[in-house]
Amino acid sequence: MHLDDLDELSADERRLWNAYPQGRPVAPPPDPTPSADPAPSADPADPGSPEQVIRAEVVAALLLGANTAGAPGDRPALRLTGARITGRLDLGFTDIAAPVHLTHCRFDEAPLLRAAQVRELSLTGCTLPGLVADTAQIDAGLTLTRCRLTGPLVLNRAQINGDLDLRDTTISHPGGEAISAVHAQVSGNALCADLAVEGTFRLSGASVDGEFDLEGARLSAPGRHALDAYHVRVAEDFTCHPGFSAEGRLILSGATVGAAIGFCGARLSNPGDIALEAVDVTVARNFDLGLGLKVDGAVRLDGTHVGTELSFRAAELTHPGGIALSLRATRARDTDLRTRQPIEGTVDARNAHLGTLHDDPVTWPADLRLADTTYDTLTLPLTATERVGWLRRPPGGYLPQPYEQLAATYRRLGHEDEARTVLLAKQRHRRTGLPAHTRLWGHVQDVSVGYGYRPLRAGLWLLALLACGTLYFALHTPAPLEPGKAPPFNAVFYTLDLLVPIITFGQEPAYAPRGTGQWLSYTLIAAGWILATTVTAGITRALSRQ
């Protein structure tokens, strides 16, 4: 269309045409015949205002320089309120020098800004069937606040040299990608507070040089990906604090966040599947998944590195029959597992390093897997017996490392007795999986010297057997083998000769008990050898730990 003839413009279009060179705002003229009960406006955000009708080709012509009637010093700008824009606004592959501010406008078709270079684009309270701005460059930021989009917002590989502002906007594209911002670059903040999205919000590979704020946002894509932020980079905070909710899977895998990630008070729902997938995420400060977070589905944080604290304090996680929380190979300086109630499902922390670990027996999960898990210290002062119950929660076979890790923690705190209790429990657990004859020998070592971790027990056994043998042989003196050559009988040293296999006092070879005394001597000899063997095994085990 050629607009050289201004007679082609309607009255609404002429007012916009004349106001554009000076950047004056254009609003609907007042209704000349107001009524006591005016008809509702087409835009619920601006009730009672009449609607202007502007053709998209007129808007495009203005933005592409059709009106050059401005005086020196004028600053052209398109500032339009309360208009219906008919036709397709196609500004693809163009350079738009003037800022564009549209308020309470309604588009019949989705605007096209593919590969356009725009100085500033601001839409407030507008209704659109979508917006396509992939590979566009927007210098002063993109604002879509309090808008309603009934089709997708496409920002793939767009470069926004300011804030991306989507606050209080509703975008609906069920079954598809409602927002697609793959590899988009935002030089400022991504402001998405109270954003409502029906469909997938996809920004994999995108970068945000400021904060990413999703506080109060509502994402809905049941059974699909509600948020796909794979390998996203956020220079400051990634915030999904109170009011945030998501139906479907949230993907943050591979993300890098320069400050903190927060999900306090959020609601994540993807029953029977993964609700939050944050594998191999790097967070410089805190990863806060506590203080009112409710998750119906699994949380996977495998391989994630947290600079300071990983917290689940006062959170509720539910994934019955599966792994509710996976922390495999996760690294954190502090880890808080004091959930509001026991996690419903398995907690898998294998190969994780949890730093300073905060927990509470009241909220220990029924299935806690700690194979090759390490931690620096435990903040809750529990006895070794209580902590052994913590280690024995996962079903399955014997694993030595969790016991050794716990014992090492007690040793660092100076609690050597508690460390020995843990290592004794380790041997008892190990015994349950051994063959019957080996288990029998294990029981003997346990009863006699506690697998070497109870060395005083051997001394008590020795004293008890010595007292028993001394008393018996003092009352029933055995006959000498050679009456003229035998040394004077001493019940104490005779019993020691029987009990201690590596020394002799000359009593045992000179006397020969009969009957009951003979069986008692056999018993003392066997007990002596068992004690000597178990003590030797215990000493060897103790030395091997050093």
Coordinates of C-alpha atoms in Angstrom, one line a residue:
M1 CA 0.0 0.0 0.0
H2 CA 1.2 3.5 -0.8
L3 CA 0.3 6.1 1.7
D4 CA 1.3 9.2 -0.2
D5 CA -2.3 10.1 -0.4
L6 CA -3.4 10.9 3.2
D7 CA -7.0 10.6 2.1
E8 CA -6.6 6.9 2.4
L9 CA -6.2 7.1 6.2
S10 CA -9.1 6.8 8.5
A11 CA -9.6 9.4 11.2
D12 CA -7.9 7.2 13.8
E13 CA -5.0 6.5 11.5
R14 CA -4.6 10.2 10.6
R15 CA -4.3 11.1 14.3
L16 CA -1.6 8.4 14.7
W17 CA 0.1 9.6 11.5
N18 CA 0.3 13.2 12.7
A19 CA 1.4 12.4 16.2
Y20 CA 4.2 10.0 15.2
P21 CA 7.0 12.5 14.2
Q22 CA 6.9 14.1 17.6
G23 CA 6.2 10.9 19.5
R24 CA 2.9 12.1 21.0
P25 CA 0.7 9.5 22.6
V26 CA -2.5 8.7 20.8
A27 CA -5.5 7.5 22.7
P28 CA -9.1 7.0 21.6
P29 CA -11.1 10.2 21.4
P30 CA -13.8 10.7 24.1
D31 CA -17.2 9.3 23.3
P32 CA -19.3 12.3 22.0
T33 CA -22.5 10.6 23.2
P34 CA -21.8 9.1 26.6
S35 CA -24.5 7.1 28.2
A36 CA -25.3 6.3 31.7
D37 CA -24.6 2.7 31.2
P38 CA -21.7 2.5 28.6
A39 CA -21.0 -0.7 26.8
P40 CA -18.0 -2.7 28.0
S41 CA -14.7 -2.1 26.3
A42 CA -13.1 -4.8 24.2
D43 CA -10.2 -4.7 26.6
P44 CA -11.2 -5.6 30.1
A45 CA -8.1 -3.8 31.4
D46 CA -9.5 -0.5 30.1
P47 CA -13.3 -0.6 30.6
G48 CA -15.5 2.0 29.0
S49 CA -13.0 3.3 26.4
P50 CA -14.0 3.3 22.7
E51 CA -11.6 1.3 20.5
Q52 CA -9.6 2.8 17.6
V53 CA -9.1 0.7 14.5
I54 CA -5.6 1.0 12.9
R55 CA -4.4 -1.1 9.9
A56 CA -1.2 -3.0 10.5
E57 CA 0.2 -1.6 7.2
V58 CA -0.2 1.9 8.5
V59 CA 1.8 1.1 11.6
A60 CA 4.5 -0.7 9.5
A61 CA 4.7 2.3 7.1
L62 CA 5.2 4.7 10.0
L63 CA 7.9 2.6 11.6
L64 CA 9.7 2.2 8.4
G65 CA 9.9 5.9 7.7
A66 CA 6.9 6.8 5.6
N67 CA 6.2 10.0 7.5
T68 CA 9.2 12.4 7.4
A69 CA 7.2 15.5 8.2
G70 CA 8.9 16.0 11.6
A71 CA 10.8 19.2 12.4
P72 CA 14.4 19.3 13.5
G73 CA 14.8 18.0 17.0
D74 CA 11.6 15.9 16.9
R75 CA 11.9 12.3 18.3
P76 CA 9.6 10.0 16.4
A77 CA 7.9 7.3 18.5
L78 CA 4.8 5.1 18.2
R79 CA 2.7 5.6 21.4
L80 CA -0.7 4.1 20.9
T81 CA -3.4 3.3 23.4
G82 CA -6.7 1.4 23.0
A83 CA -6.5 0.4 19.4
R84 CA -7.4 -2.7 17.4
I85 CA -4.7 -3.4 14.9
T86 CA -6.1 -5.3 11.9
G87 CA -4.1 -7.3 9.4
R88 CA -0.6 -8.7 9.8
L89 CA 2.1 -6.4 11.2
D90 CA 5.1 -7.7 9.4
L91 CA 8.4 -6.0 10.4
G92 CA 10.7 -8.9 9.7
F93 CA 14.3 -8.1 8.6
T94 CA 13.8 -4.4 9.1
D95 CA 15.5 -1.6 11.2
I96 CA 13.0 0.2 13.4
A97 CA 14.6 3.3 14.8
A98 CA 11.6 4.7 16.8
P99 CA 10.5 3.2 20.1
V100 CA 7.2 1.4 20.1
H101 CA 4.8 1.7 23.1
L102 CA 1.4 0.0 22.8
T103 CA -1.1 0.0 25.6
H104 CA -4.4 -1.9 25.7
C105 CA -4.1 -2.7 22.1
R106 CA -5.6 -5.7 20.4
F107 CA -4.0 -7.5 17.4
D108 CA -6.0 -9.6 14.9
E109 CA -2.9 -11.5 13.8
A110 CA 0.5 -12.3 15.5
P111 CA 3.1 -9.6 14.8
L112 CA 6.2 -10.7 12.9
L113 CA 9.6 -9.2 14.0
R114 CA 11.9 -12.0 12.8
A115 CA 15.5 -10.7 12.5
A116 CA 14.3 -7.1 13.0
Q117 CA 16.4 -4.6 14.8
V118 CA 14.3 -2.6 17.2
R119 CA 15.3 0.2 19.6
E120 CA 12.5 -0.4 22.2
L121 CA 9.4 -2.5 22.2
S122 CA 6.8 -2.2 25.0
L123 CA 3.4 -3.7 25.1
T124 CA 1.2 -3.2 28.2
G125 CA -2.2 -4.7 28.7
C126 CA -2.4 -5.9 25.0
T127 CA -4.0 -9.0 23.5
L128 CA -2.2 -10.9 20.8
P129 CA -2.6 -14.2 19.0
G130 CA 1.2 -14.6 19.5
L131 CA 4.4 -12.7 18.8
V132 CA 7.3 -13.9 16.6
A133 CA 10.6 -12.2 17.2
D134 CA 13.2 -14.9 16.7
T135 CA 16.8 -13.6 15.9
A136 CA 15.5 -10.1 16.6
Q137 CA 17.8 -7.5 18.3
I138 CA 16.0 -5.2 20.7
D139 CA 18.3 -2.5 22.1
A140 CA 16.4 -1.1 25.1
G141 CA 14.5 -4.2 26.3
L142 CA 11.3 -6.1 25.5
T143 CA 8.3 -5.4 27.7
L144 CA 5.2 -7.5 27.6
T145 CA 3.4 -6.8 30.8
R146 CA -0.2 -7.6 31.7
C147 CA -0.7 -8.9 28.2
R148 CA -2.6 -11.9 27.0
L149 CA -1.2 -14.1 24.2
T150 CA -3.3 -16.8 22.8
G151 CA -0.4 -18.1 20.7
P152 CA 3.3 -18.7 21.1
L153 CA 5.9 -16.1 22.0
V154 CA 8.9 -16.9 19.8
L155 CA 12.3 -15.4 20.9
N156 CA 14.8 -18.0 19.6
R157 CA 18.3 -16.5 19.3
A158 CA 16.9 -13.1 20.0
Q159 CA 19.3 -10.5 21.5
I160 CA 17.7 -8.2 24.1
N161 CA 20.0 -5.5 25.3
G162 CA 18.0 -4.7 28.4
D163 CA 15.3 -6.4 30.5
L164 CA 12.9 -9.0 29.3
D165 CA 9.7 -8.1 31.2
L166 CA 6.9 -10.6 31.1
R167 CA 5.3 -9.7 34.4
D168 CA 1.6 -10.4 34.9
T169 CA 1.3 -11.7 31.4
T170 CA -0.7 -14.8 30.3
I171 CA 0.6 -16.9 27.4
S172 CA -1.5 -19.9 26.2
H173 CA -0.4 -22.5 23.7
P174 CA -1.5 -25.9 25.0
G175 CA 0.2 -28.9 23.5
G176 CA 3.1 -26.8 22.2
E177 CA 5.8 -24.3 23.2
A178 CA 4.1 -21.3 24.6
I179 CA 7.4 -19.5 25.0
S180 CA 10.4 -20.5 22.9
A181 CA 13.5 -18.6 23.7
V182 CA 16.2 -21.1 22.7
H183 CA 19.7 -19.5 22.8
A184 CA 18.2 -16.1 23.5
Q185 CA 20.5 -13.5 25.1
V186 CA 19.2 -11.0 27.7
S187 CA 21.6 -8.4 28.8
G188 CA 19.5 -7.3 31.8
N189 CA 17.0 -9.2 34.0
A190 CA 14.3 -11.7 33.0
L191 CA 11.3 -10.5 34.9
C192 CA 8.6 -13.2 34.9
A193 CA 6.8 -12.5 38.2
D194 CA 3.2 -13.7 38.1
L195 CA 3.6 -14.9 34.5
A196 CA 1.0 -17.6 33.6
V197 CA 2.0 -20.1 30.9
E198 CA -0.1 -22.8 29.4
G199 CA 2.3 -24.9 27.4
T200 CA 6.1 -25.4 27.5
F201 CA 8.4 -22.5 28.5
R202 CA 11.6 -23.3 26.6
L203 CA 14.8 -21.4 26.9
S204 CA 17.5 -24.0 26.6
G205 CA 20.9 -22.5 26.0
A206 CA 19.7 -19.0 26.9
S207 CA 21.7 -16.5 28.9
V208 CA 20.5 -13.8 31.3
D209 CA 23.1 -11.3 32.6
G210 CA 20.9 -10.3 35.5
E211 CA 18.4 -12.2 37.6
F212 CA 15.7 -14.6 36.4
D213 CA 12.6 -13.9 38.5
L214 CA 9.7 -16.4 38.4
E215 CA 8.2 -15.4 41.7
G216 CA 4.4 -16.1 41.6
A217 CA 4.6 -17.6 38.1
R218 CA 2.3 -20.4 37.1
L219 CA 3.5 -22.9 34.5
S220 CA 1.2 -25.6 33.2
A221 CA 2.2 -28.5 30.9
P222 CA 0.9 -31.7 32.6
G223 CA 2.8 -34.7 31.5
R224 CA 5.3 -32.6 29.5
H225 CA 8.0 -30.1 30.1
A226 CA 6.7 -27.1 31.9
L227 CA 10.1 -25.4 31.9
D228 CA 13.0 -26.4 29.7
A229 CA 16.0 -24.4 30.9
Y230 CA 18.7 -26.9 29.8
H231 CA 22.2 -25.3 29.9
V232 CA 20.8 -21.9 30.7
R233 CA 23.2 -19.3 32.2
V234 CA 22.0 -16.8 34.8
A235 CA 24.5 -14.3 36.2
E236 CA 22.6 -13.5 39.3
D237 CA 19.7 -15.2 41.2
F238 CA 17.3 -17.8 39.7
T239 CA 14.2 -17.2 41.9
C240 CA 11.0 -19.3 42.1
H241 CA 10.0 -18.3 45.5
P242 CA 6.5 -18.2 47.1
G243 CA 3.6 -18.4 44.7
F244 CA 5.5 -20.2 42.0
S245 CA 3.8 -23.4 40.7
A246 CA 4.4 -25.8 37.9
E247 CA 2.5 -28.8 36.5
G248 CA 4.9 -30.9 34.4
R249 CA 8.7 -31.3 34.5
L250 CA 11.1 -28.5 35.3
I251 CA 14.5 -28.9 33.6
L252 CA 17.5 -27.0 34.8
S253 CA 20.1 -29.6 33.9
G254 CA 23.5 -28.1 32.9
A255 CA 22.5 -24.6 34.2
T256 CA 25.0 -22.2 35.6
V257 CA 23.8 -19.7 38.2
G258 CA 26.1 -17.0 39.5
A259 CA 24.2 -16.4 42.7
A260 CA 21.5 -18.6 44.2
I261 CA 18.5 -20.8 43.2
G262 CA 15.4 -20.5 45.3
F263 CA 12.2 -22.6 45.4
C264 CA 10.9 -21.7 48.8
G265 CA 7.1 -22.0 49.0
A266 CA 6.8 -23.3 45.5
R267 CA 4.5 -26.1 44.3
L268 CA 5.9 -28.6 41.8
S269 CA 3.6 -31.3 40.5
N270 CA 4.5 -34.1 38.1
P271 CA 3.1 -37.3 39.8
G272 CA 4.8 -40.5 39.0
D273 CA 7.6 -38.8 37.1
I274 CA 10.4 -36.3 37.6
A275 CA 9.1 -32.9 38.9
L276 CA 12.5 -31.2 39.0
E277 CA 15.5 -32.3 37.0
A278 CA 18.6 -30.3 37.9
V279 CA 21.5 -32.5 36.9
D280 CA 25.0 -31.1 36.7
V281 CA 23.9 -27.6 37.8
T282 CA 26.5 -25.2 39.1
V283 CA 25.3 -22.8 41.7
A284 CA 27.8 -20.2 43.2
R285 CA 25.9 -19.8 46.5
N286 CA 22.7 -21.5 47.9
F287 CA 20.3 -24.0 46.3
D288 CA 17.2 -23.5 48.5
L289 CA 14.6 -26.2 48.2
G290 CA 13.0 -25.7 51.6
L291 CA 10.7 -23.5 53.7
G292 CA 7.4 -24.6 52.3
L293 CA 8.3 -26.2 49.0
K294 CA 5.9 -29.1 48.1
V295 CA 6.9 -31.5 45.4
D296 CA 4.7 -34.3 44.0
G297 CA 7.2 -36.2 41.9
A298 CA 10.9 -36.9 41.9
V299 CA 13.7 -34.4 42.4
R300 CA 17.0 -35.2 40.7
L301 CA 20.1 -33.1 41.5
D302 CA 22.8 -35.6 40.4
G303 CA 26.2 -34.1 39.8
T304 CA 25.1 -30.7 41.0
H305 CA 27.7 -28.4 42.6
V306 CA 26.5 -26.0 45.3
G307 CA 28.9 -23.3 46.5
T308 CA 27.4 -23.0 50.0
E309 CA 24.2 -24.6 51.2
L310 CA 21.8 -27.1 49.7
S311 CA 18.7 -26.9 51.8
F312 CA 15.5 -29.0 52.0
R313 CA 14.5 -27.7 55.4
A314 CA 10.7 -27.8 55.9
A315 CA 10.1 -29.1 52.4
E316 CA 7.7 -31.9 51.5
L317 CA 8.7 -34.4 48.9
T318 CA 6.5 -37.2 47.7
H319 CA 7.3 -39.9 45.2
P320 CA 6.0 -43.2 46.6
G321 CA 7.6 -46.4 45.2
G322 CA 10.5 -44.5 43.5
I323 CA 13.5 -42.3 44.1
A324 CA 12.0 -39.1 45.5
L325 CA 15.3 -37.3 45.9
S326 CA 18.5 -38.2 44.0
L327 CA 21.7 -36.5 45.2
R328 CA 24.1 -38.9 43.4
A329 CA 27.6 -37.2 43.1
T330 CA 26.2 -33.9 44.4
R331 CA 28.7 -31.6 46.1
A332 CA 27.8 -29.0 48.7
R333 CA 29.5 -27.2 51.6
D334 CA 26.4 -27.6 53.8
T335 CA 23.4 -29.8 53.3
D336 CA 20.2 -29.5 55.3
L337 CA 17.9 -32.6 55.1
R338 CA 15.5 -31.6 57.9
T339 CA 12.3 -31.8 55.8
R340 CA 8.9 -31.1 57.3
Q341 CA 8.1 -34.8 57.3
P342 CA 9.9 -37.9 56.2
I343 CA 10.4 -38.0 52.4
E344 CA 7.9 -40.4 50.9
G345 CA 10.2 -42.4 48.6
T346 CA 13.9 -43.3 48.4
V347 CA 16.6 -40.8 49.0
D348 CA 19.7 -41.7 47.0
A349 CA 22.8 -39.9 48.0
R350 CA 25.4 -42.3 46.7
N351 CA 28.8 -40.7 45.9
A352 CA 27.7 -37.4 47.2
H353 CA 29.8 -35.0 49.3
L354 CA 27.4 -33.3 51.7
G355 CA 29.8 -31.1 53.7
T356 CA 28.3 -30.2 57.0
L357 CA 25.2 -32.4 57.3
H358 CA 22.1 -31.2 59.2
D359 CA 19.4 -33.9 59.8
D360 CA 16.8 -35.0 62.3
P361 CA 15.9 -38.6 63.3
V362 CA 12.2 -37.6 63.2
T363 CA 12.4 -37.0 59.4
W364 CA 14.9 -39.7 58.4
P365 CA 13.5 -41.3 55.2
A366 CA 12.7 -45.0 55.4
D367 CA 15.1 -45.7 52.4
L368 CA 18.3 -43.7 52.6
R369 CA 21.2 -44.8 50.3
L370 CA 24.6 -43.6 51.5
A371 CA 27.0 -45.8 49.5
D372 CA 30.3 -43.9 49.1
T373 CA 28.7 -40.8 50.6
T374 CA 31.0 -38.5 52.4
Y375 CA 30.5 -35.6 54.8
D376 CA 32.7 -33.4 57.0
T377 CA 30.7 -33.4 60.1
L378 CA 27.2 -34.1 61.6
T379 CA 25.6 -31.2 63.4
L380 CA 23.2 -33.4 65.4
P381 CA 24.9 -35.0 68.5
L382 CA 23.6 -38.6 68.3
T383 CA 25.1 -41.7 69.8
A384 CA 26.8 -44.2 67.6
T385 CA 24.0 -46.7 68.2
E386 CA 21.4 -44.2 66.9
R387 CA 23.6 -43.4 63.9
V388 CA 24.0 -47.1 63.1
G389 CA 20.2 -47.3 62.7
W390 CA 20.5 -44.4 60.3
L391 CA 23.0 -46.4 58.2
R392 CA 20.9 -49.6 58.3
R393 CA 17.9 -47.9 56.7
P394 CA 18.4 -48.9 53.1
P395 CA 17.5 -52.4 52.1
G396 CA 20.2 -54.6 50.5
G397 CA 23.6 -56.1 51.3
Y398 CA 26.5 -55.0 53.3
L399 CA 28.5 -52.0 52.3
P400 CA 31.6 -51.0 54.4
Q401 CA 32.1 -47.4 53.4
P402 CA 29.1 -45.8 55.2
Y403 CA 30.4 -47.3 58.5
E404 CA 33.9 -46.2 57.9
Q405 CA 32.8 -42.7 57.0
L406 CA 30.7 -42.4 60.2
A407 CA 33.5 -43.8 62.3
A408 CA 36.0 -41.3 60.8
T409 CA 33.5 -38.5 61.6
Y410 CA 33.4 -39.6 65.3
R411 CA 37.2 -39.8 65.4
R412 CA 37.5 -36.2 64.1
L413 CA 35.3 -35.2 67.0
G414 CA 37.5 -37.1 69.4
H415 CA 34.8 -39.8 70.1
E416 CA 37.0 -42.9 69.7
D417 CA 34.6 -45.1 71.7
E418 CA 31.7 -44.1 69.4
A419 CA 33.9 -44.9 66.4
R420 CA 34.6 -48.4 67.7
T421 CA 30.9 -48.9 68.2
V422 CA 30.3 -48.1 64.6
L423 CA 33.1 -50.4 63.3
L424 CA 31.8 -53.2 65.5
A425 CA 28.3 -52.7 63.9
K426 CA 30.0 -52.8 60.6
Q427 CA 31.5 -56.3 61.3
R428 CA 28.1 -57.6 62.6
H429 CA 26.4 -56.4 59.4
R430 CA 29.1 -58.0 57.3
R431 CA 28.6 -61.3 59.2
T432 CA 25.0 -61.6 58.1
G433 CA 26.1 -62.3 54.5
L434 CA 28.7 -64.9 55.3
P435 CA 28.5 -68.7 55.1
A436 CA 27.3 -70.5 58.2
H437 CA 30.7 -71.7 59.4
T438 CA 32.2 -68.3 59.0
R439 CA 29.3 -66.7 60.8
L440 CA 29.9 -69.1 63.7
W441 CA 33.5 -67.9 64.0
G442 CA 32.3 -64.3 63.7
H443 CA 30.0 -64.9 66.7
V444 CA 32.9 -66.3 68.6
Q445 CA 35.0 -63.1 67.8
D446 CA 32.1 -60.9 68.7
V447 CA 31.4 -62.5 72.1
S448 CA 35.0 -62.8 73.0
V449 CA 36.6 -59.5 72.0
G450 CA 34.0 -57.6 70.0
Y451 CA 36.0 -58.2 66.8
G452 CA 38.9 -56.5 68.4
Y453 CA 37.0 -53.3 69.2
R454 CA 36.3 -54.4 72.7
P455 CA 39.8 -55.5 73.9
L456 CA 38.9 -55.3 77.6
R457 CA 36.4 -58.1 77.0
A458 CA 39.2 -60.6 76.5
G459 CA 40.7 -59.6 79.8
L460 CA 37.4 -60.1 81.6
W461 CA 37.0 -63.5 80.0
L462 CA 40.5 -64.4 81.0
L463 CA 39.9 -63.4 84.6
A464 CA 36.6 -65.3 84.7
L465 CA 38.2 -68.5 83.4
L466 CA 41.2 -68.1 85.7
A467 CA 38.9 -67.7 88.7
C468 CA 36.8 -70.7 87.7
G469 CA 39.9 -73.0 87.0
T470 CA 41.7 -71.8 90.2
L471 CA 38.7 -72.5 92.4
Y472 CA 38.1 -75.9 90.9
F473 CA 41.7 -77.1 90.9
A474 CA 42.2 -75.8 94.4
L475 CA 39.4 -78.1 95.6
H476 CA 40.3 -81.0 93.3
T477 CA 44.1 -81.1 93.1
P478 CA 45.2 -83.2 90.1
A479 CA 47.6 -86.1 90.7
P480 CA 51.3 -85.6 89.8
L481 CA 52.7 -87.6 86.9
E482 CA 56.0 -88.2 88.8
P483 CA 55.3 -87.6 92.5
G484 CA 58.9 -87.2 93.5
K485 CA 59.8 -84.8 90.7
A486 CA 56.7 -82.6 90.4
P487 CA 56.9 -79.0 91.7
P488 CA 54.6 -78.0 94.4
F489 CA 51.1 -77.6 93.0
N490 CA 49.7 -74.0 92.6
A491 CA 46.1 -73.8 91.3
V492 CA 46.6 -70.2 89.9
F493 CA 49.7 -71.0 87.8
Y494 CA 48.3 -74.4 86.8
T495 CA 45.2 -72.6 85.4
L496 CA 47.4 -70.0 83.7
D497 CA 49.4 -72.8 82.1
L498 CA 46.2 -74.1 80.6
L499 CA 44.8 -70.7 79.5
V500 CA 47.9 -69.0 78.1
P501 CA 49.4 -71.0 75.2
I502 CA 52.6 -69.0 74.7
I503 CA 54.1 -69.2 78.2
T504 CA 54.6 -72.0 80.8
F505 CA 55.0 -72.1 84.6
G506 CA 55.9 -75.9 84.7
Q507 CA 52.6 -76.8 86.2
E508 CA 50.6 -78.2 83.3
P509 CA 53.1 -80.9 82.2
A510 CA 53.7 -82.1 85.8
Y511 CA 50.1 -82.9 86.7
A512 CA 47.3 -85.0 85.1
P513 CA 43.7 -84.2 86.0
R514 CA 41.1 -86.9 85.8
G515 CA 37.4 -87.0 85.1
T516 CA 35.7 -83.6 85.3
G517 CA 39.1 -81.9 85.9
Q518 CA 40.4 -83.3 82.6
W519 CA 37.4 -81.9 80.6
L520 CA 37.8 -78.6 82.3
S521 CA 41.5 -78.5 81.4
Y522 CA 40.6 -79.2 77.7
T523 CA 38.0 -76.4 77.9
L524 CA 40.5 -73.9 79.3
I525 CA 43.1 -74.8 76.7
A526 CA 40.6 -74.3 73.9
A527 CA 39.4 -71.1 75.4
G528 CA 42.9 -69.8 75.7
W529 CA 43.7 -70.5 72.0
I530 CA 40.4 -68.9 70.9
L531 CA 41.1 -65.8 73.0
A532 CA 44.7 -65.6 71.7
T533 CA 43.5 -65.9 68.1
T534 CA 40.7 -63.4 68.4
V535 CA 42.9 -60.9 70.2
T536 CA 45.6 -61.3 67.5
A537 CA 42.9 -60.8 64.8
G538 CA 41.7 -57.7 66.6
I539 CA 45.1 -56.2 66.9
T540 CA 45.8 -56.8 63.2
R541 CA 42.5 -55.2 62.3
A542 CA 43.3 -52.2 64.5
L543 CA 46.7 -51.8 63.0
S544 CA 45.4 -52.0 59.5
R545 CA 43.1 -49.0 60.2
Q546 CA 46.0 -46.8 61.1

